[in-house]
Coordinates of N, CA and C in Angstrom, one line a residue:
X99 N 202.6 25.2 82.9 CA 203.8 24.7 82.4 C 203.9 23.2 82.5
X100 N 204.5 22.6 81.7 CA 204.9 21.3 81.5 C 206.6 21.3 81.6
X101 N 206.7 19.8 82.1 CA 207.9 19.2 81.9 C 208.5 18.1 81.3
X102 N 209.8 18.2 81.0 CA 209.8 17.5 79.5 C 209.3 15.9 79.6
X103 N 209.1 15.6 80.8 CA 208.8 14.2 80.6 C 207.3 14.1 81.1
X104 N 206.2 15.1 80.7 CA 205.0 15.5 81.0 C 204.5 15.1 78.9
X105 N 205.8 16.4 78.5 CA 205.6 16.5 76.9 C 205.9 15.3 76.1
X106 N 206.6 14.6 76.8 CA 207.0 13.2 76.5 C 205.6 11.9 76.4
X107 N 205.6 12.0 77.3 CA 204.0 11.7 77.9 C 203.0 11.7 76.9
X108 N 202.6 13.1 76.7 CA 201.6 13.5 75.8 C 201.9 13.4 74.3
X109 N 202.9 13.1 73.9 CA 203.4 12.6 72.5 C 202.8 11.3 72.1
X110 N 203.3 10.4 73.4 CA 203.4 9.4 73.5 C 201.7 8.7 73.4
X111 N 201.0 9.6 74.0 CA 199.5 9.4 74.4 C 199.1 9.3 72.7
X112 N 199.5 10.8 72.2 CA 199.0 11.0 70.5 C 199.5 10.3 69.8
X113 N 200.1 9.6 69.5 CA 200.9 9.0 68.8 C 200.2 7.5 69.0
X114 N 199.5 6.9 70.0 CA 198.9 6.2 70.6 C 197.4 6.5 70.0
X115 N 197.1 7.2 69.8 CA 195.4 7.4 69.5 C 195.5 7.7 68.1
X116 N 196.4 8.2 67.6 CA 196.4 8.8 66.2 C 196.7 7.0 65.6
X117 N 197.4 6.2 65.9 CA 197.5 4.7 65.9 C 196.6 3.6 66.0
X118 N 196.1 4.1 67.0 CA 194.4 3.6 67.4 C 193.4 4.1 66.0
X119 N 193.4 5.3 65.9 CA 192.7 6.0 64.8 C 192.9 5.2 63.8
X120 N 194.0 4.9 63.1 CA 194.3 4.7 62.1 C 193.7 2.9 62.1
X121 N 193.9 2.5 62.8 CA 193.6 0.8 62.9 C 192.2 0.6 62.5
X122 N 191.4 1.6 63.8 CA 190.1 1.4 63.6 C 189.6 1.7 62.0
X123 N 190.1 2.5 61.3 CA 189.7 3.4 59.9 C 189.8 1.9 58.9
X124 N 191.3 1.4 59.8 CA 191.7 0.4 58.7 C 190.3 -0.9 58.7
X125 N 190.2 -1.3 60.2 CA 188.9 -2.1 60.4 C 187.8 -2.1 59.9
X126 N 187.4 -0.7 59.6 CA 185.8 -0.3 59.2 C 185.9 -0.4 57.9
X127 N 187.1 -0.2 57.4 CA 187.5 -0.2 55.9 C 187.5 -1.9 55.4
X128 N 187.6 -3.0 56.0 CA 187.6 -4.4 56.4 C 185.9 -5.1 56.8
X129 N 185.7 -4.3 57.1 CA 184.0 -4.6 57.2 C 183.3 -4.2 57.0
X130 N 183.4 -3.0 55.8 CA 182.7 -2.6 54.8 C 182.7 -4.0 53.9
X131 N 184.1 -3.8 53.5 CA 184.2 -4.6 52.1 C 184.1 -5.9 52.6
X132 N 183.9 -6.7 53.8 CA 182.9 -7.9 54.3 C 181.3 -7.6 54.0
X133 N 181.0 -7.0 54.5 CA 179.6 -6.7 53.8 C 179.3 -6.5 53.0
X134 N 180.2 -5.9 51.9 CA 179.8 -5.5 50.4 C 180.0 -7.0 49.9
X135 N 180.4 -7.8 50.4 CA 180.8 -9.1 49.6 C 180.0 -10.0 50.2
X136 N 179.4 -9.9 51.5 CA 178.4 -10.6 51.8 C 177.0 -10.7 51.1
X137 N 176.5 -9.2 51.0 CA 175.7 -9.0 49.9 C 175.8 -9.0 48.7
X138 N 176.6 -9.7 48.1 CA 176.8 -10.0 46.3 C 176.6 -11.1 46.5
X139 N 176.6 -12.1 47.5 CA 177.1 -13.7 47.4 C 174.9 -13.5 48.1
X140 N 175.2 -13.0 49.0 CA 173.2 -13.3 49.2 C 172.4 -13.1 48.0
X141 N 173.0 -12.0 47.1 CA 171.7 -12.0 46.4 C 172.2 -13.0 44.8
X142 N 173.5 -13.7 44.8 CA 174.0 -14.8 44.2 C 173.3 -16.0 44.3
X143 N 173.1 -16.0 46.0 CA 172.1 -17.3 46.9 C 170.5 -16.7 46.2
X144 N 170.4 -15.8 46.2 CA 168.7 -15.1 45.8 C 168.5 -15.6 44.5
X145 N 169.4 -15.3 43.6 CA 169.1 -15.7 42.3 C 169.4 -16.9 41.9
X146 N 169.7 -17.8 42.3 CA 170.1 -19.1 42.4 C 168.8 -19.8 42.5
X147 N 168.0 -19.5 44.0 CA 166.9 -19.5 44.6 C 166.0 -20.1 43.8
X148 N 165.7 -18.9 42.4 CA 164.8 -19.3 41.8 C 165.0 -20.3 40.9
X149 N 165.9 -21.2 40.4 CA 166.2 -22.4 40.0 C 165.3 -23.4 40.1
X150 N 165.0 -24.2 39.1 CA 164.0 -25.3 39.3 C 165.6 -26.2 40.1
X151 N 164.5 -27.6 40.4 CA 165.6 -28.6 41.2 C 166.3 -29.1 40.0
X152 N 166.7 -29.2 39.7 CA 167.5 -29.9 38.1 C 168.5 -29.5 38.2
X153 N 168.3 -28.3 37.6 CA 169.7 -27.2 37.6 C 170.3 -26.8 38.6
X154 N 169.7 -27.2 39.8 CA 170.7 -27.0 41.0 C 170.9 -28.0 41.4
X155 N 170.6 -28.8 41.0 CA 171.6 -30.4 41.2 C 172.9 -30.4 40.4
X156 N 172.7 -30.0 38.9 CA 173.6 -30.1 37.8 C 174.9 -28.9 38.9
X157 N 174.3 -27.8 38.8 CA 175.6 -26.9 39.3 C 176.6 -26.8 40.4
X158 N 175.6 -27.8 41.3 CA 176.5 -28.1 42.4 C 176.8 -29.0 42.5
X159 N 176.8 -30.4 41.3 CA 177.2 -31.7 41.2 C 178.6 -31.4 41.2
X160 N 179.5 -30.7 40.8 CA 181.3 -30.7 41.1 C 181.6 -31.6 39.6
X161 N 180.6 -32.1 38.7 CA 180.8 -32.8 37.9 C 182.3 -32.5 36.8
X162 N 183.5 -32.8 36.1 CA 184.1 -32.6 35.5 C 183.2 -32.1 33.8
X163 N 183.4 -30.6 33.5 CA 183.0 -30.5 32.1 C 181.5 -29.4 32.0
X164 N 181.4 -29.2 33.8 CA 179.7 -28.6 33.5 C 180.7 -27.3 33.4
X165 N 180.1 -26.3 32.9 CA 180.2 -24.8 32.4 C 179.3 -24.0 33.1
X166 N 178.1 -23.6 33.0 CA 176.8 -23.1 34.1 C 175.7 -23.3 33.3
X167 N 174.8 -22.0 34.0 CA 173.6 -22.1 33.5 C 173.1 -20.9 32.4
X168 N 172.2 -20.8 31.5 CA 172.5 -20.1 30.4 C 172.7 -18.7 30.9
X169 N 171.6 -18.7 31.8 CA 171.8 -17.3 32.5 C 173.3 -16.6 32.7
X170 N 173.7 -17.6 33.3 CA 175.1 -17.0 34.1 C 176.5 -16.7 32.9
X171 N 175.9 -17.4 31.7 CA 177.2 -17.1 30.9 C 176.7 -15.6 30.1
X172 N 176.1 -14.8 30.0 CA 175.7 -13.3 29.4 C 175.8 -12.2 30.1
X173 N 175.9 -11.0 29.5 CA 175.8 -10.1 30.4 C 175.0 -9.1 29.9
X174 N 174.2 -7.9 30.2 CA 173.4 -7.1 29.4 C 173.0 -6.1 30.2
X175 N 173.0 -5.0 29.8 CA 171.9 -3.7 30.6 C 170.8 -3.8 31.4
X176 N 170.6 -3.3 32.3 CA 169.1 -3.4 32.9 C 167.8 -3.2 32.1
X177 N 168.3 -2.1 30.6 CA 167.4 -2.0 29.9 C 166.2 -3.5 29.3
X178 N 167.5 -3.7 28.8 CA 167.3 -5.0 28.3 C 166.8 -6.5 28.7
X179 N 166.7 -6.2 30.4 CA 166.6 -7.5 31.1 C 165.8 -8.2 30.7
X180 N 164.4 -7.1 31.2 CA 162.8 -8.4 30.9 C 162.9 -8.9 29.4
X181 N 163.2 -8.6 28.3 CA 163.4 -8.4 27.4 C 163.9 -9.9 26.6
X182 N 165.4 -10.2 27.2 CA 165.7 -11.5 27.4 C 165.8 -12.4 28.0
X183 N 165.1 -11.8 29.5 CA 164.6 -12.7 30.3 C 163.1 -13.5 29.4
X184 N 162.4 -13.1 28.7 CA 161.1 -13.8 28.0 C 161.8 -14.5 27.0
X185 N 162.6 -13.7 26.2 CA 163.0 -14.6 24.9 C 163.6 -16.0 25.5
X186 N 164.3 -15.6 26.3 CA 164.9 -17.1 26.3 C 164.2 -17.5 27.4
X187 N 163.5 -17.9 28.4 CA 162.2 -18.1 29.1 C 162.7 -19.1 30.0
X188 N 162.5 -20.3 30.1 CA 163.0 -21.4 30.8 C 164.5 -21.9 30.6
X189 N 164.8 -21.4 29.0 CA 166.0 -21.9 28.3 C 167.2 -20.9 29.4
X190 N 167.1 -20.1 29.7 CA 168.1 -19.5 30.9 C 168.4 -20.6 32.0
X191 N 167.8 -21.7 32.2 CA 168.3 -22.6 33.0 C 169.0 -24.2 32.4
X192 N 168.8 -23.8 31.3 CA 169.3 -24.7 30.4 C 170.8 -24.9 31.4
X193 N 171.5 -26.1 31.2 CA 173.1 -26.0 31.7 C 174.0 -26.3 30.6
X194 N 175.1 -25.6 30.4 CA 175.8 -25.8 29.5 C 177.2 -26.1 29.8
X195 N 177.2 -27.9 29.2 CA 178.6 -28.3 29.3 C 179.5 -28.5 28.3
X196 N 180.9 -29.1 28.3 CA 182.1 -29.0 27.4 C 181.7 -30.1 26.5
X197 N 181.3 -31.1 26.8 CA 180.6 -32.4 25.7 C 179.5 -32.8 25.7
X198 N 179.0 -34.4 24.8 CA 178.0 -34.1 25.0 C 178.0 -35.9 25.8
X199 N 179.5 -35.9 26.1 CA 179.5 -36.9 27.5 C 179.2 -37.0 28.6
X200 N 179.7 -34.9 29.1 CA 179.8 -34.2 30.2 C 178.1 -34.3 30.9
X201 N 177.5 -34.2 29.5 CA 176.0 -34.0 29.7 C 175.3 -34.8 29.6
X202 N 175.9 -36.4 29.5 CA 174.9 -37.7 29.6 C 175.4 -37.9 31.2
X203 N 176.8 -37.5 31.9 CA 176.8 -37.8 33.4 C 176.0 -36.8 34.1
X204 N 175.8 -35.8 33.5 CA 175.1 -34.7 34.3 C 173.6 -35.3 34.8
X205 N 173.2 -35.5 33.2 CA 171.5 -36.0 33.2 C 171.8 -37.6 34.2
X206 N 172.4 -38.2 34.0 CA 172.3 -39.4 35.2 C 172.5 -38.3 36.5
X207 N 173.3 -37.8 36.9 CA 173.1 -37.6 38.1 C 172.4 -37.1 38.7
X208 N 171.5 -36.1 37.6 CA 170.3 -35.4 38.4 C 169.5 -36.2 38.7
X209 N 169.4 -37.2 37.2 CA 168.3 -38.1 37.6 C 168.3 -39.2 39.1
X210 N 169.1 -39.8 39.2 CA 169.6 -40.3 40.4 C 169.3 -39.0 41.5
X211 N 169.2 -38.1 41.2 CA 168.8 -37.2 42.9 C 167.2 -37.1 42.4
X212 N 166.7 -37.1 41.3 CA 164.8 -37.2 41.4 C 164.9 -36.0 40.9
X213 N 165.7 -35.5 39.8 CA 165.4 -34.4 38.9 C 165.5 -34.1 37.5
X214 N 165.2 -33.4 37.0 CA 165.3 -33.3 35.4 C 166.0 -32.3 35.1
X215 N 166.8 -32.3 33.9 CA 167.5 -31.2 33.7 C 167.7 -31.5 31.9
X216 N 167.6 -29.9 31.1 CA 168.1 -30.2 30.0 C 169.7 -29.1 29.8
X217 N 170.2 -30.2 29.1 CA 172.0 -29.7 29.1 C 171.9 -29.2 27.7
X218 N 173.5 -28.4 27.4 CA 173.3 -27.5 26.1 C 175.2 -28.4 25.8
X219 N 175.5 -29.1 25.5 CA 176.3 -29.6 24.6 C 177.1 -28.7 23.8
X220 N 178.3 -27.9 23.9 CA 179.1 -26.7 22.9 C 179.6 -27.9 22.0
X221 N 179.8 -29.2 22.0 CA 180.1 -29.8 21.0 C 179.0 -30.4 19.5
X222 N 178.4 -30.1 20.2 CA 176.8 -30.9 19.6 C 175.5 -29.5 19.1
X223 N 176.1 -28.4 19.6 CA 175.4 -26.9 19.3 C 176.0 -26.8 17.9
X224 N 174.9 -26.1 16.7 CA 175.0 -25.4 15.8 C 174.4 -24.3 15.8
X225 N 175.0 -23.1 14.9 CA 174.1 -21.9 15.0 C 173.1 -22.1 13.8
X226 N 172.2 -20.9 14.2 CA 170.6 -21.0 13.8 C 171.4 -20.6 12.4
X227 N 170.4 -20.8 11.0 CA 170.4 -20.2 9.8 C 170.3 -18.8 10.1
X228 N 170.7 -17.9 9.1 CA 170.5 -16.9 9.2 C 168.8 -17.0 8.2
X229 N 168.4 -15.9 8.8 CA 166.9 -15.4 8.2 C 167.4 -14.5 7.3
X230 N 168.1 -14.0 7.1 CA 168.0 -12.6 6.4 C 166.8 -11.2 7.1
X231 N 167.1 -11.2 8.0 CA 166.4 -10.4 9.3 C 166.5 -8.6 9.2
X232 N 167.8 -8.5 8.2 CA 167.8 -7.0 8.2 C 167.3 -6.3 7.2
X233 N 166.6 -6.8 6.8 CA 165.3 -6.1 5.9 C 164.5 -5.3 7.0
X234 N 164.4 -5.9 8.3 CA 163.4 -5.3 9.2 C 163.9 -4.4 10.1
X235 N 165.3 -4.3 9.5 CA 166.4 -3.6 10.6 C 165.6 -1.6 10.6
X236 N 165.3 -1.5 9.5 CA 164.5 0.2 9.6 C 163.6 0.1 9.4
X237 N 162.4 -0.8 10.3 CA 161.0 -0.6 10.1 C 161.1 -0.2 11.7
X238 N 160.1 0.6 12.0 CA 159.9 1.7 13.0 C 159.3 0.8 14.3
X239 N 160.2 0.9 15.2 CA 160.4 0.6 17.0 C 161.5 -0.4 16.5
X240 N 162.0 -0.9 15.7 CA 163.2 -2.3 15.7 C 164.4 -1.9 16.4
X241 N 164.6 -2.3 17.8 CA 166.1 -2.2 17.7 C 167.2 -2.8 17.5
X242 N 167.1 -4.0 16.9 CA 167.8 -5.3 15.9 C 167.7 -6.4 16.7
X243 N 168.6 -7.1 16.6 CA 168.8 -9.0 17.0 C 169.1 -8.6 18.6
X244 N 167.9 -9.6 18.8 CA 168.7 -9.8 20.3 C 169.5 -10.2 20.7
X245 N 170.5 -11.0 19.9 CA 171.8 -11.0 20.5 C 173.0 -9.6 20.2
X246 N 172.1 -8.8 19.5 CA 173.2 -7.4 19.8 C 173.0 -7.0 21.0
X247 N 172.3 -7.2 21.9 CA 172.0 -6.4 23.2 C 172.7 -7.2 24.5
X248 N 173.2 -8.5 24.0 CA 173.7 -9.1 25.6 C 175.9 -9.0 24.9
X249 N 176.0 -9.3 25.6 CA 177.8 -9.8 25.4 C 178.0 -11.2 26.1
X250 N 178.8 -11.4 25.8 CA 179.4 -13.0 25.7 C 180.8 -13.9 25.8
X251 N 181.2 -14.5 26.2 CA 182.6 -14.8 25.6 C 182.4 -15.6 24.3
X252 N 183.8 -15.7 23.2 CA 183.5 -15.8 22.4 C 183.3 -17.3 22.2
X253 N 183.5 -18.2 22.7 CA 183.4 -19.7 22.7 C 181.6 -20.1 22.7
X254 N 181.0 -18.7 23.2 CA 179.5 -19.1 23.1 C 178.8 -18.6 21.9
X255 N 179.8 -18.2 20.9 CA 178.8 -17.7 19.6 C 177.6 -18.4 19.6
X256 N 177.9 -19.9 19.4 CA 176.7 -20.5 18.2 C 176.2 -20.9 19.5
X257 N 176.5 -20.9 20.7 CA 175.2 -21.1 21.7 C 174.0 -20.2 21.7
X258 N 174.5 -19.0 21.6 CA 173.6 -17.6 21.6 C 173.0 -17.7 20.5
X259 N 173.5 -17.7 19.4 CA 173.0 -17.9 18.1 C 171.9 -18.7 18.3
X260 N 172.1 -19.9 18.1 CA 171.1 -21.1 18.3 C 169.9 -20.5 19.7
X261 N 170.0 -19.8 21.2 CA 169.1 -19.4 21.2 C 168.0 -18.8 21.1
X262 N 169.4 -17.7 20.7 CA 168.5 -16.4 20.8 C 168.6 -15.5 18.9
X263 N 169.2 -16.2 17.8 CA 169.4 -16.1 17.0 C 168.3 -15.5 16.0
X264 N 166.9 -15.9 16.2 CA 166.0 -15.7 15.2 C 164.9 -14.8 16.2
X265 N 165.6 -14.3 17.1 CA 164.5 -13.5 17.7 C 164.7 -11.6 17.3
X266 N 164.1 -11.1 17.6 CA 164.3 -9.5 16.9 C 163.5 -8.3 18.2
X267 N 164.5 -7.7 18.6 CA 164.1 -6.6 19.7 C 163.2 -5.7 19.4
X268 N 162.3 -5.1 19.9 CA 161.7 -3.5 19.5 C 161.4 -3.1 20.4
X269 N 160.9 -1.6 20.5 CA 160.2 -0.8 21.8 C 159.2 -1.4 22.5
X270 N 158.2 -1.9 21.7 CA 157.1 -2.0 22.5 C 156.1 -3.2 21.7
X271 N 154.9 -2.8 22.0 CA 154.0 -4.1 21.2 C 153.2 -3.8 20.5
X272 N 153.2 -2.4 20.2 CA 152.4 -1.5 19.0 C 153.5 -1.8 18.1
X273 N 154.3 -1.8 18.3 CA 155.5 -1.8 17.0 C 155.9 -3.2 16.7
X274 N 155.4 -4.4 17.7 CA 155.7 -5.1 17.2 C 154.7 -6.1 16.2
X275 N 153.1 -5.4 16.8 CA 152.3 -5.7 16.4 C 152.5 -5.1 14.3
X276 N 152.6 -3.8 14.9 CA 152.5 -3.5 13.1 C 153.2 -4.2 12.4
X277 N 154.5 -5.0 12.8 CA 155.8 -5.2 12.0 C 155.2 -6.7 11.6
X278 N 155.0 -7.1 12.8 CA 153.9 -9.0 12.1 C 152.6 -8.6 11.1
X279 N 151.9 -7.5 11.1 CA 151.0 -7.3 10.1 C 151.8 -7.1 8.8
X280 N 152.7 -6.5 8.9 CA 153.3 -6.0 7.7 C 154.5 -7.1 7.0
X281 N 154.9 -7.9 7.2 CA 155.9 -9.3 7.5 C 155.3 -10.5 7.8
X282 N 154.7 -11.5 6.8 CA 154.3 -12.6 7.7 C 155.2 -13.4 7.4
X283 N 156.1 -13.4 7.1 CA 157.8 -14.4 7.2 C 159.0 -13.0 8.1
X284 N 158.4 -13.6 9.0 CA 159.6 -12.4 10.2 C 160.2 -13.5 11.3
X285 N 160.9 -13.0 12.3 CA 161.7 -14.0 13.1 C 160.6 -13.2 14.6
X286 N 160.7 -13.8 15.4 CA 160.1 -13.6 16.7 C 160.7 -12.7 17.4
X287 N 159.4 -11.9 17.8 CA 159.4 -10.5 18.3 C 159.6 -10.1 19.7
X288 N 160.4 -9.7 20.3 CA 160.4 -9.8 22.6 C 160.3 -8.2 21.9
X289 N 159.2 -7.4 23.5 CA 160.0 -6.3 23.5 C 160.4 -6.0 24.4
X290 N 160.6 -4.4 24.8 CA 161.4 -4.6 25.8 C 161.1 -4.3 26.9
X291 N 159.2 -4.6 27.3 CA 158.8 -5.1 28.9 C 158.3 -6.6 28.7
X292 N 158.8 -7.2 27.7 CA 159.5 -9.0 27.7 C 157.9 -9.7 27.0
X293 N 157.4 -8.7 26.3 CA 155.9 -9.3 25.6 C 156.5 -9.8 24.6
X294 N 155.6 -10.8 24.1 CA 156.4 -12.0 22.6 C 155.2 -12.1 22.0
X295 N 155.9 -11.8 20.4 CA 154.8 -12.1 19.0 C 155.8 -12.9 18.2
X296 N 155.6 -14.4 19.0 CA 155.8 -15.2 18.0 C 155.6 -15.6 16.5
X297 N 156.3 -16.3 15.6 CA 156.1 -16.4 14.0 C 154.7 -17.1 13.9
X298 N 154.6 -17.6 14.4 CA 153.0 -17.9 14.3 C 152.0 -17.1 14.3
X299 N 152.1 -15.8 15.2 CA 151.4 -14.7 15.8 C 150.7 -15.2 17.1
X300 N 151.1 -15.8 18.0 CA 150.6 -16.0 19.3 C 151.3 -15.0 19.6

């Protein structure tokens, strides 16, 4: 048997641990989502990493008018990565600013740290001509323009365009191989484990 200020007691105890419980749940729930955000920002530092010195001068300059780097303004499938990681090759570190002011201070300042950098100007960008490319749209492995495979905000049309505008997706390199035999006025071929049959045929 208990007495009421035994049951009192033991209320008081639960009400105490069920409180405690709840804190700790709340904590762990707090340093989850610390670690989940520490590892988005490490592997942000990882891919950063591989940056030549230029472009990581440019991005961390604080400069008024820089935008980023080409990479960072796209977004696309895993399918697709190697894909447009080749087509656009070095040009992914390209840096893209608001003028083409923004991007004569940029290039002094890298230069003054002992680096090189080429800037992409949205004022001074035009988009590529069109090829007339969809002739090739139902020859067999095509899966169209590579810029149908990434997304974008819309202010970077004719950046994408202009890079990635005259290039053309397919499965593989059998298919891309046939398509340059069969086309010798075609636009440049990535597939999609990131092999290239340029208009030349290199």
């Amino acid at each position: 048997e208990t007495t009421g200020a035994e049951r009192e007691l033991q209320d008081r105890l639960r009400q105490q641990l069920q409180s405690a419980q709840e804190e700790h749940a709340a904590a762990l729930g707090h340093q989850q989502s610390m670690e989940t955000a520490l590892a988005r920002l490490r592997s942000a530092m990882d891919a950063r990493s591989g940056f030549a010195e230029g472009p990581r001068i440019a991005l961390s300059s604080g400069l008024p008018g820089v935008i980023g780097a080409v990479a960072d303004l796209l977004a696309l499938e895993e399918t697709y990565r190697n894909a447009i990681a080749a087509a656009l090759g070095n040009r992914s570190e390209y840096i893209v600013v608001q003028t083409a002011e923004a991007g004569q201070r940029v290039i002094a300042h890298v230069r003054d740290a002992g680096g090189f950098v080429t800037v992409l100007p949205l004022d001074l960008i035009r988009p590529r001509p069109g090829r007339g490319d969809s002739r090739l749209q139902d020859e067999p492995g095509v899966l169209g323009p590579a810029t149908s495979v990434i997304s974008f905000d819309d202010r970077f049309t004719d950046l994408f365009s202009q890079l990635l505008g005259g290039t053309m997706l397919l499965e593989d390199l059998d298919s891309a191989v046939r398509l340059a035999r069969r086309h010798s006025e075609r636009p440049r071929l990535v597939t999609l484990a990131g092999e290239i049959v340029d208009n030349s045929g290199a």
